[in-house]
Structure formats: structure tokens, C-alpha cells
Amino acid sequence: MIKFFRKIRYDLMEKNKTGKYLKYAIGEIILVVIGILIALSINNWNSNRIQKQKEHLLLNGLNEEFKANKIQLDSVLTKHKYALKSVDYLMSKLPIKNIKIENLDSLSYHIYHLGTYYTFNPSGGVINSLINSSSVDIISNNELRQLIISWNDVLLDYQEEEILARDNYINHLKQFEKKHFNYNSNYYQYLKDPRIDLSILQTLEFDNYVQDRRFDLENILNNSYGELDAVIHTIDKIIELSEPKNND
């Protein structure tokens, strides 16, 4: 084809048809430019297609990861709420003035569950890969991209309360339990070891132990700064915005 156009040019030049030659040359340039533009368009289309495929795979992974994180968070919050219910039960009995044997099962059950602690440790493989590799730019949805970028800060703000509660329990409250209760037993036997001095339940120290635990759990579940609400909102929105479309 190139030889064909070249032959036409030579024929026009030999016959001294300068005007026709210039018109032909301009036409040939236009055809070349059109060809380049078509090639660039095809290349851009192919690049966009590859990028869309990569985005689709990343969104699927992100969606699955955050659905699993939501399940874990729901489980952790359920356990925090159970512990808070046990705290509320014990708070309703304070100060304990008379220890009745028939109440030991309930007291044992709630003191045992008072001492359970959990932390939310979500998977972060996909989202951290997006951030660390700068692949977050592939995400076309602006809102989703901002949620991904802010996720670690939102998570850390919430985890601070859980970590404070965990450290307070391990460093202080746990020592109280190990000293006064049958720490290694199940909840039915927590207060039933004959070596336990049940009068500890009537002390100010026990009252403070229960109230400390309540303070920690309230900070996790009902924090006035809204850290938990921010985590729940971010997880839900990431799941919603990364949900595979029917036509994908």
C-alpha cells in the first residue's frame, strides 16, 4: 500500500503536476493522522478495558473482605453487649449486703462474663494493597476512593477504646479476678470453690471492679465521639459501593 502511494507521488512529480501533488500530499497526511488517531483510540480503549477489569477484580476482593469484616465486627459487638448486660445485672445488685447461696449461680455467671474481652481485628489484605501500591487511583468512584483512604484512621480511632479497655482489664481487673475467684473454672464454678471468701463481693473494691468494667464497655459501645458509628458507616458504605453490578 505504501509503495502504491509512493508510485502515485512519483508520477505526479514526473508530470510536473505540482498542484495535484500538493493536494495529494495533504490528503495523504490527513489519512496518516486519521490512522494514528484510530490507533491511539484503539490503544486507549484497550487500556481502559484492562483497567476496568483490574478495578472489577479489586472491587470484588474488597467487597468480600469487608463483608467478612462486618461479620467479625458484629460478633465482637455482640460479645461486648453480653458483657455489658452482665455488668448492668451486677450494678443492679450493688452494694451486695447479703450473699445468698441460691444467688451464687447468677452472680457466678455474670462475674465470669464480666471478665470477657474482645477486640476487632479486621482483615486488611486488599485495602492495604490498594493503598500501599497506589492502586487506589484505579477506583473510579470518588466516594469509595475516599472511604478506602480514610479507613485506617477510622479504624484506629475505634480500636483505641478497645485497646484501653483490654489493657485495663489485663493489667488491673484480671489480677483482681485471679486473686478472689476460681479464675480457671467455667462460669458455674467461678464462685463455688470453698477457698473463695465470698465476703469480697460486699467490699468497695468489688463495687469499683464492676464499675471500672462498665466504664470501659460504655466507652467502646456508646462513645460520645462516634468512633464505633464511623466504623459501622464506613464498612457498610464500602460494601455498598464495591458491590458487583449485575452487568459486570
PDB file of C-alpha atoms in Angstrom:
ATOM      1  CA  MET A   1       0.000   0.000   0.000  1.00  0.00           C
ATOM      2  CA  ILE A   2       2.865   2.350   0.852  1.00  0.00           C
ATOM      3  CA  LYS A   3       4.517   1.520  -2.481  1.00  0.00           C
ATOM      4  CA  PHE A   4       1.227   2.296  -4.251  1.00  0.00           C
ATOM      5  CA  PHE A   5       1.006   5.810  -2.729  1.00  0.00           C
ATOM      6  CA  ARG A   6       4.700   6.390  -3.374  1.00  0.00           C
ATOM      7  CA  LYS A   7       4.257   5.485  -7.079  1.00  0.00           C
ATOM      8  CA  ILE A   8       1.397   7.990  -7.391  1.00  0.00           C
ATOM      9  CA  ARG A   9       3.579  10.716  -5.899  1.00  0.00           C
ATOM     10  CA  TYR A  10       6.420   9.959  -8.290  1.00  0.00           C
ATOM     11  CA  ASP A  11       4.078  10.005 -11.309  1.00  0.00           C
ATOM     12  CA  LEU A  12       2.687  13.391 -10.308  1.00  0.00           C
ATOM     13  CA  MET A  13       6.141  14.823  -9.782  1.00  0.00           C
ATOM     14  CA  GLU A  14       7.448  13.499 -13.134  1.00  0.00           C
ATOM     15  CA  LYS A  15       4.477  15.019 -14.954  1.00  0.00           C
ATOM     16  CA  ASN A  16       5.114  18.346 -13.136  1.00  0.00           C
ATOM     17  CA  LYS A  17       1.623  18.428 -11.687  1.00  0.00           C
ATOM     18  CA  THR A  18       2.637  20.376  -8.572  1.00  0.00           C
ATOM     19  CA  GLY A  19      -0.867  21.487  -7.588  1.00  0.00           C
ATOM     20  CA  LYS A  20      -2.272  17.993  -7.749  1.00  0.00           C
ATOM     21  CA  TYR A  21       0.799  16.704  -5.913  1.00  0.00           C
ATOM     22  CA  LEU A  22       0.291  19.128  -3.016  1.00  0.00           C
ATOM     23  CA  LYS A  23      -3.371  18.221  -2.756  1.00  0.00           C
ATOM     24  CA  TYR A  24      -2.457  14.560  -2.794  1.00  0.00           C
ATOM     25  CA  ALA A  25       0.271  15.053  -0.176  1.00  0.00           C
ATOM     26  CA  ILE A  26      -2.134  16.891   2.117  1.00  0.00           C
ATOM     27  CA  GLY A  27      -4.697  14.131   1.656  1.00  0.00           C
ATOM     28  CA  GLU A  28      -2.072  11.528   2.446  1.00  0.00           C
ATOM     29  CA  ILE A  29      -1.078  13.408   5.614  1.00  0.00           C
ATOM     30  CA  ILE A  30      -4.710  13.565   6.664  1.00  0.00           C
ATOM     31  CA  LEU A  31      -5.050   9.823   6.114  1.00  0.00           C
ATOM     32  CA  VAL A  32      -1.916   9.199   8.204  1.00  0.00           C
ATOM     33  CA  VAL A  33      -3.212  11.425  11.004  1.00  0.00           C
ATOM     34  CA  ILE A  34      -6.582   9.655  10.931  1.00  0.00           C
ATOM     35  CA  GLY A  35      -4.765   6.318  11.088  1.00  0.00           C
ATOM     36  CA  ILE A  36      -2.734   7.468  14.097  1.00  0.00           C
ATOM     37  CA  LEU A  37      -5.845   8.748  15.867  1.00  0.00           C
ATOM     38  CA  ILE A  38      -7.643   5.459  15.224  1.00  0.00           C
ATOM     39  CA  ALA A  39      -4.637   3.528  16.570  1.00  0.00           C
ATOM     40  CA  LEU A  40      -4.487   5.733  19.679  1.00  0.00           C
ATOM     41  CA  SER A  41      -8.220   5.335  20.196  1.00  0.00           C
ATOM     42  CA  ILE A  42      -7.944   1.554  19.987  1.00  0.00           C
ATOM     43  CA  ASN A  43      -4.971   1.608  22.365  1.00  0.00           C
ATOM     44  CA  ASN A  44      -6.834   3.819  24.870  1.00  0.00           C
ATOM     45  CA  TRP A  45      -9.902   1.627  24.634  1.00  0.00           C
ATOM     46  CA  ASN A  46      -7.807  -1.459  25.294  1.00  0.00           C
ATOM     47  CA  SER A  47      -6.033   0.242  28.236  1.00  0.00           C
ATOM     48  CA  ASN A  48      -9.375   1.318  29.709  1.00  0.00           C
ATOM     49  CA  ARG A  49     -10.731  -2.192  29.277  1.00  0.00           C
ATOM     50  CA  ILE A  50      -7.729  -3.681  31.104  1.00  0.00           C
ATOM     51  CA  GLN A  51      -8.037  -1.071  33.872  1.00  0.00           C
ATOM     52  CA  LYS A  52     -11.776  -1.781  34.232  1.00  0.00           C
ATOM     53  CA  GLN A  53     -11.044  -5.484  34.536  1.00  0.00           C
ATOM     54  CA  LYS A  54      -8.433  -4.779  37.229  1.00  0.00           C
ATOM     55  CA  GLU A  55     -10.854  -2.469  39.057  1.00  0.00           C
ATOM     56  CA  HIS A  56     -13.563  -5.144  38.867  1.00  0.00           C
ATOM     57  CA  LEU A  57     -11.257  -7.743  40.464  1.00  0.00           C
ATOM     58  CA  LEU A  58     -10.162  -5.315  43.188  1.00  0.00           C
ATOM     59  CA  LEU A  59     -13.749  -4.348  43.986  1.00  0.00           C
ATOM     60  CA  ASN A  60     -14.774  -7.991  44.264  1.00  0.00           C
ATOM     61  CA  GLY A  61     -11.905  -8.662  46.672  1.00  0.00           C
ATOM     62  CA  LEU A  62     -12.685  -5.507  48.659  1.00  0.00           C
ATOM     63  CA  ASN A  63     -16.374  -6.416  48.863  1.00  0.00           C
ATOM     64  CA  GLU A  64     -15.661  -9.931  50.152  1.00  0.00           C
ATOM     65  CA  GLU A  65     -13.073  -8.632  52.633  1.00  0.00           C
ATOM     66  CA  PHE A  66     -15.421  -6.055  54.157  1.00  0.00           C
ATOM     67  CA  LYS A  67     -18.363  -8.435  54.311  1.00  0.00           C
ATOM     68  CA  ALA A  68     -16.143 -10.729  56.385  1.00  0.00           C
ATOM     69  CA  ASN A  69     -15.040  -7.738  58.494  1.00  0.00           C
ATOM     70  CA  LYS A  70     -18.677  -6.805  59.110  1.00  0.00           C
ATOM     71  CA  ILE A  71     -19.413 -10.344  60.349  1.00  0.00           C
ATOM     72  CA  GLN A  72     -16.423 -10.153  62.697  1.00  0.00           C
ATOM     73  CA  LEU A  73     -17.411  -6.711  63.987  1.00  0.00           C
ATOM     74  CA  ASP A  74     -20.992  -7.856  64.634  1.00  0.00           C
ATOM     75  CA  SER A  75     -19.647 -10.839  66.579  1.00  0.00           C
ATOM     76  CA  VAL A  76     -17.297  -8.687  68.680  1.00  0.00           C
ATOM     77  CA  LEU A  77     -20.023  -6.129  69.415  1.00  0.00           C
ATOM     78  CA  THR A  78     -22.431  -8.895  70.437  1.00  0.00           C
ATOM     79  CA  LYS A  79     -19.863 -10.130  72.969  1.00  0.00           C
ATOM     80  CA  HIS A  80     -19.269  -6.599  74.261  1.00  0.00           C
ATOM     81  CA  LYS A  81     -23.036  -6.215  74.721  1.00  0.00           C
ATOM     82  CA  TYR A  82     -23.294  -9.524  76.582  1.00  0.00           C
ATOM     83  CA  ALA A  83     -20.541  -8.366  78.921  1.00  0.00           C
ATOM     84  CA  LEU A  84     -22.327  -5.032  79.421  1.00  0.00           C
ATOM     85  CA  LYS A  85     -25.556  -6.879  80.287  1.00  0.00           C
ATOM     86  CA  SER A  86     -23.658  -8.786  82.948  1.00  0.00           C
ATOM     87  CA  VAL A  87     -22.224  -5.514  84.243  1.00  0.00           C
ATOM     88  CA  ASP A  88     -25.716  -3.992  84.400  1.00  0.00           C
ATOM     89  CA  TYR A  89     -27.014  -7.026  86.297  1.00  0.00           C
ATOM     90  CA  LEU A  90     -24.232  -6.733  88.856  1.00  0.00           C
ATOM     91  CA  MET A  91     -24.657  -2.959  89.104  1.00  0.00           C
ATOM     92  CA  SER A  92     -28.315  -3.521  89.989  1.00  0.00           C
ATOM     93  CA  LYS A  93     -27.180  -5.650  92.952  1.00  0.00           C
ATOM     94  CA  LEU A  94     -24.614  -3.231  94.344  1.00  0.00           C
ATOM     95  CA  PRO A  95     -23.882  -2.848  97.121  1.00  0.00           C
ATOM     96  CA  ILE A  96     -24.287  -6.549  97.888  1.00  0.00           C
ATOM     97  CA  LYS A  97     -25.246  -6.745 101.564  1.00  0.00           C
ATOM     98  CA  ASN A  98     -26.450 -10.315 101.873  1.00  0.00           C
ATOM     99  CA  ILE A  99     -24.929 -13.201  99.951  1.00  0.00           C
ATOM    100  CA  LYS A 100     -27.483 -15.936  99.470  1.00  0.00           C
ATOM    101  CA  ILE A 101     -26.383 -19.354  98.270  1.00  0.00           C
ATOM    102  CA  GLU A 102     -29.300 -19.512  95.819  1.00  0.00           C
ATOM    103  CA  ASN A 103     -27.975 -16.374  94.109  1.00  0.00           C
ATOM    104  CA  LEU A 104     -24.475 -17.728  93.550  1.00  0.00           C
ATOM    105  CA  ASP A 105     -25.279 -19.237  90.159  1.00  0.00           C
ATOM    106  CA  SER A 106     -26.403 -15.884  88.774  1.00  0.00           C
ATOM    107  CA  LEU A 107     -23.559 -13.984  90.385  1.00  0.00           C
ATOM    108  CA  SER A 108     -21.046 -16.552  89.178  1.00  0.00           C
ATOM    109  CA  TYR A 109     -22.423 -16.415  85.623  1.00  0.00           C
ATOM    110  CA  HIS A 110     -22.336 -12.620  85.386  1.00  0.00           C
ATOM    111  CA  ILE A 111     -18.960 -12.126  87.069  1.00  0.00           C
ATOM    112  CA  TYR A 112     -17.489 -14.691  84.683  1.00  0.00           C
ATOM    113  CA  HIS A 113     -18.878 -12.900  81.590  1.00  0.00           C
ATOM    114  CA  LEU A 114     -17.887  -9.556  83.011  1.00  0.00           C
ATOM    115  CA  GLY A 115     -14.279 -10.623  82.528  1.00  0.00           C
ATOM    116  CA  THR A 116     -14.504 -11.446  78.826  1.00  0.00           C
ATOM    117  CA  TYR A 117     -12.839  -9.009  76.438  1.00  0.00           C
ATOM    118  CA  TYR A 118     -12.555  -8.945  72.663  1.00  0.00           C
ATOM    119  CA  THR A 119     -11.004  -6.725  70.019  1.00  0.00           C
ATOM    120  CA  PHE A 120     -11.977  -6.047  66.419  1.00  0.00           C
ATOM    121  CA  ASN A 121      -9.071  -7.025  64.160  1.00  0.00           C
ATOM    122  CA  PRO A 122     -10.355  -6.826  60.586  1.00  0.00           C
ATOM    123  CA  SER A 123      -8.646  -8.302  57.545  1.00  0.00           C
ATOM    124  CA  GLY A 124      -6.809  -5.665  55.559  1.00  0.00           C
ATOM    125  CA  GLY A 125      -5.094  -7.525  52.726  1.00  0.00           C
ATOM    126  CA  VAL A 126      -6.998  -5.979  49.832  1.00  0.00           C
ATOM    127  CA  ILE A 127      -7.440  -2.455  51.196  1.00  0.00           C
ATOM    128  CA  ASN A 128      -3.817  -2.186  52.374  1.00  0.00           C
ATOM    129  CA  SER A 129      -2.640  -3.441  48.998  1.00  0.00           C
ATOM    130  CA  LEU A 130      -4.720  -0.740  47.311  1.00  0.00           C
ATOM    131  CA  ILE A 131      -3.231   1.991  49.485  1.00  0.00           C
ATOM    132  CA  ASN A 132       0.386   0.788  49.608  1.00  0.00           C
ATOM    133  CA  SER A 133       0.641   0.161  45.862  1.00  0.00           C
ATOM    134  CA  SER A 134      -1.196   3.389  44.920  1.00  0.00           C
ATOM    135  CA  SER A 135      -3.733   1.206  43.098  1.00  0.00           C
ATOM    136  CA  VAL A 136      -6.463   3.173  44.835  1.00  0.00           C
ATOM    137  CA  ASP A 137      -6.333   5.532  41.846  1.00  0.00           C
ATOM    138  CA  ILE A 138      -7.903   2.757  39.779  1.00  0.00           C
ATOM    139  CA  ILE A 139     -11.119   3.073  41.798  1.00  0.00           C
ATOM    140  CA  SER A 140     -13.385   5.256  39.680  1.00  0.00           C
ATOM    141  CA  ASN A 141     -15.958   6.048  42.387  1.00  0.00           C
ATOM    142  CA  ASN A 142     -14.751   9.144  44.261  1.00  0.00           C
ATOM    143  CA  GLU A 143     -16.709   8.399  47.445  1.00  0.00           C
ATOM    144  CA  LEU A 144     -15.406   4.850  47.616  1.00  0.00           C
ATOM    145  CA  ARG A 145     -11.859   6.032  46.995  1.00  0.00           C
ATOM    146  CA  GLN A 146     -12.082   8.497  49.912  1.00  0.00           C
ATOM    147  CA  LEU A 147     -13.534   5.812  52.209  1.00  0.00           C
ATOM    148  CA  ILE A 148     -10.646   3.494  51.351  1.00  0.00           C
ATOM    149  CA  ILE A 149      -8.076   6.226  52.048  1.00  0.00           C
ATOM    150  CA  SER A 150      -9.666   7.143  55.412  1.00  0.00           C
ATOM    151  CA  TRP A 151     -10.322   3.567  56.597  1.00  0.00           C
ATOM    152  CA  ASN A 152      -7.162   3.035  58.656  1.00  0.00           C
ATOM    153  CA  ASP A 153      -7.652   6.309  60.551  1.00  0.00           C
ATOM    154  CA  VAL A 154     -11.307   5.484  61.263  1.00  0.00           C
ATOM    155  CA  LEU A 155     -10.341   2.001  62.447  1.00  0.00           C
ATOM    156  CA  LEU A 156      -7.530   3.210  64.704  1.00  0.00           C
ATOM    157  CA  ASP A 157      -9.797   5.774  66.379  1.00  0.00           C
ATOM    158  CA  TYR A 158     -12.226   3.000  67.315  1.00  0.00           C
ATOM    159  CA  GLN A 159      -9.549   0.467  68.293  1.00  0.00           C
ATOM    160  CA  GLU A 160      -8.079   2.914  70.804  1.00  0.00           C
ATOM    161  CA  GLU A 161     -11.083   2.358  73.078  1.00  0.00           C
ATOM    162  CA  GLU A 162     -10.881  -1.427  72.785  1.00  0.00           C
ATOM    163  CA  ILE A 163      -7.146  -1.405  73.454  1.00  0.00           C
ATOM    164  CA  LEU A 164      -7.570   0.817  76.516  1.00  0.00           C
ATOM    165  CA  ALA A 165     -10.284  -1.497  77.843  1.00  0.00           C
ATOM    166  CA  ARG A 166      -8.197  -4.590  77.132  1.00  0.00           C
ATOM    167  CA  ASP A 167      -5.096  -3.166  78.801  1.00  0.00           C
ATOM    168  CA  ASN A 168      -7.099  -2.023  81.845  1.00  0.00           C
ATOM    169  CA  TYR A 169      -8.589  -5.488  82.167  1.00  0.00           C
ATOM    170  CA  ILE A 170      -5.305  -7.373  81.739  1.00  0.00           C
ATOM    171  CA  ASN A 171      -3.212  -5.083  83.940  1.00  0.00           C
ATOM    172  CA  HIS A 172      -5.733  -4.452  86.735  1.00  0.00           C
ATOM    173  CA  LEU A 173      -9.110  -6.207  86.696  1.00  0.00           C
ATOM    174  CA  LYS A 174      -7.751  -9.611  85.743  1.00  0.00           C
ATOM    175  CA  GLN A 175      -5.450  -9.532  88.767  1.00  0.00           C
ATOM    176  CA  PHE A 176      -8.473  -8.940  90.992  1.00  0.00           C
ATOM    177  CA  GLU A 177     -10.276 -11.940  89.460  1.00  0.00           C
ATOM    178  CA  LYS A 178      -7.279 -14.262  89.788  1.00  0.00           C
ATOM    179  CA  LYS A 179      -6.892 -13.287  93.422  1.00  0.00           C
ATOM    180  CA  HIS A 180     -10.509 -13.675  94.522  1.00  0.00           C
ATOM    181  CA  PHE A 181     -12.288 -16.088  92.133  1.00  0.00           C
ATOM    182  CA  ASN A 182     -11.714 -19.517  90.625  1.00  0.00           C
ATOM    183  CA  TYR A 183     -10.239 -17.913  87.535  1.00  0.00           C
ATOM    184  CA  ASN A 184      -9.586 -21.099  85.525  1.00  0.00           C
ATOM    185  CA  SER A 185     -13.032 -22.631  86.014  1.00  0.00           C
ATOM    186  CA  ASN A 186     -16.179 -22.368  83.934  1.00  0.00           C
ATOM    187  CA  TYR A 187     -18.809 -19.836  84.959  1.00  0.00           C
ATOM    188  CA  TYR A 188     -20.783 -22.363  87.027  1.00  0.00           C
ATOM    189  CA  GLN A 189     -17.840 -22.854  89.358  1.00  0.00           C
ATOM    190  CA  TYR A 190     -16.496 -19.294  89.365  1.00  0.00           C
ATOM    191  CA  LEU A 191     -17.632 -18.615  92.946  1.00  0.00           C
ATOM    192  CA  LYS A 192     -18.060 -22.159  94.236  1.00  0.00           C
ATOM    193  CA  ASP A 193     -14.544 -23.093  95.208  1.00  0.00           C
ATOM    194  CA  PRO A 194     -14.606 -23.484  99.036  1.00  0.00           C
ATOM    195  CA  ARG A 195     -11.388 -21.466  99.295  1.00  0.00           C
ATOM    196  CA  ILE A 196     -13.136 -18.342  97.993  1.00  0.00           C
ATOM    197  CA  ASP A 197     -14.011 -15.730 100.577  1.00  0.00           C
ATOM    198  CA  LEU A 198     -17.408 -14.586  99.328  1.00  0.00           C
ATOM    199  CA  SER A 199     -17.296 -11.540 101.562  1.00  0.00           C
ATOM    200  CA  ILE A 200     -15.171  -9.918  98.811  1.00  0.00           C
ATOM    201  CA  LEU A 201     -18.483  -9.359  96.982  1.00  0.00           C
ATOM    202  CA  GLN A 202     -19.552  -6.982  99.738  1.00  0.00           C
ATOM    203  CA  THR A 203     -16.494  -4.765  99.546  1.00  0.00           C
ATOM    204  CA  LEU A 204     -15.977  -1.397  97.945  1.00  0.00           C
ATOM    205  CA  GLU A 205     -13.163  -2.998  95.944  1.00  0.00           C
ATOM    206  CA  PHE A 206     -15.666  -5.290  94.203  1.00  0.00           C
ATOM    207  CA  ASP A 207     -18.023  -2.368  93.531  1.00  0.00           C
ATOM    208  CA  ASN A 208     -15.167  -0.457  91.892  1.00  0.00           C
ATOM    209  CA  TYR A 209     -14.158  -3.518  89.882  1.00  0.00           C
ATOM    210  CA  VAL A 210     -17.668  -3.745  88.388  1.00  0.00           C
ATOM    211  CA  GLN A 211     -17.877  -0.005  87.769  1.00  0.00           C
ATOM    212  CA  ASP A 212     -14.453   0.072  86.065  1.00  0.00           C
ATOM    213  CA  ARG A 213     -15.562  -2.632  83.673  1.00  0.00           C
ATOM    214  CA  ARG A 214     -18.776  -0.782  82.944  1.00  0.00           C
ATOM    215  CA  PHE A 215     -16.853   2.400  82.164  1.00  0.00           C
ATOM    216  CA  ASP A 216     -14.642   0.547  79.653  1.00  0.00           C
ATOM    217  CA  LEU A 217     -17.544  -1.168  77.887  1.00  0.00           C
ATOM    218  CA  GLU A 218     -19.555   2.041  77.709  1.00  0.00           C
ATOM    219  CA  ASN A 219     -16.576   3.773  76.097  1.00  0.00           C
ATOM    220  CA  ILE A 220     -16.481   1.095  73.416  1.00  0.00           C
ATOM    221  CA  LEU A 221     -20.191   0.842  72.681  1.00  0.00           C
ATOM    222  CA  ASN A 222     -21.516   4.321  73.418  1.00  0.00           C
ATOM    223  CA  ASN A 223     -18.563   6.615  72.876  1.00  0.00           C
ATOM    224  CA  SER A 224     -19.663  10.225  72.524  1.00  0.00           C
ATOM    225  CA  TYR A 225     -17.132  10.870  69.746  1.00  0.00           C
ATOM    226  CA  GLY A 226     -18.862   8.351  67.483  1.00  0.00           C
ATOM    227  CA  GLU A 227     -15.861   6.136  66.639  1.00  0.00           C
ATOM    228  CA  LEU A 228     -17.993   2.976  66.524  1.00  0.00           C
ATOM    229  CA  ASP A 229     -20.637   4.669  64.367  1.00  0.00           C
ATOM    230  CA  ALA A 230     -17.896   5.802  61.970  1.00  0.00           C
ATOM    231  CA  VAL A 231     -16.545   2.246  61.651  1.00  0.00           C
ATOM    232  CA  ILE A 232     -20.008   0.785  61.036  1.00  0.00           C
ATOM    233  CA  HIS A 233     -20.838   3.513  58.485  1.00  0.00           C
ATOM    234  CA  THR A 234     -17.539   3.084  56.630  1.00  0.00           C
ATOM    235  CA  ILE A 235     -17.857  -0.699  56.443  1.00  0.00           C
ATOM    236  CA  ASP A 236     -21.448  -0.516  55.208  1.00  0.00           C
ATOM    237  CA  LYS A 237     -20.648   2.109  52.560  1.00  0.00           C
ATOM    238  CA  ILE A 238     -17.585   0.247  51.281  1.00  0.00           C
ATOM    239  CA  ILE A 239     -19.685  -2.907  50.938  1.00  0.00           C
ATOM    240  CA  GLU A 240     -22.450  -0.975  49.173  1.00  0.00           C
ATOM    241  CA  LEU A 241     -20.164   0.887  46.753  1.00  0.00           C
ATOM    242  CA  SER A 242     -17.998  -2.139  45.928  1.00  0.00           C
ATOM    243  CA  GLU A 243     -20.954  -4.470  45.329  1.00  0.00           C
ATOM    244  CA  PRO A 244     -20.615  -6.161  41.915  1.00  0.00           C
ATOM    245  CA  LYS A 245     -23.156  -4.860  39.420  1.00  0.00           C
ATOM    246  CA  ASN A 246     -25.457  -7.235  37.543  1.00  0.00           C
ATOM    247  CA  ASN A 247     -23.984  -6.220  34.215  1.00  0.00           C
ATOM    248  CA  ASP A 248     -20.366  -6.743  35.312  1.00  0.00           C
TER     249      ASP A 248
END
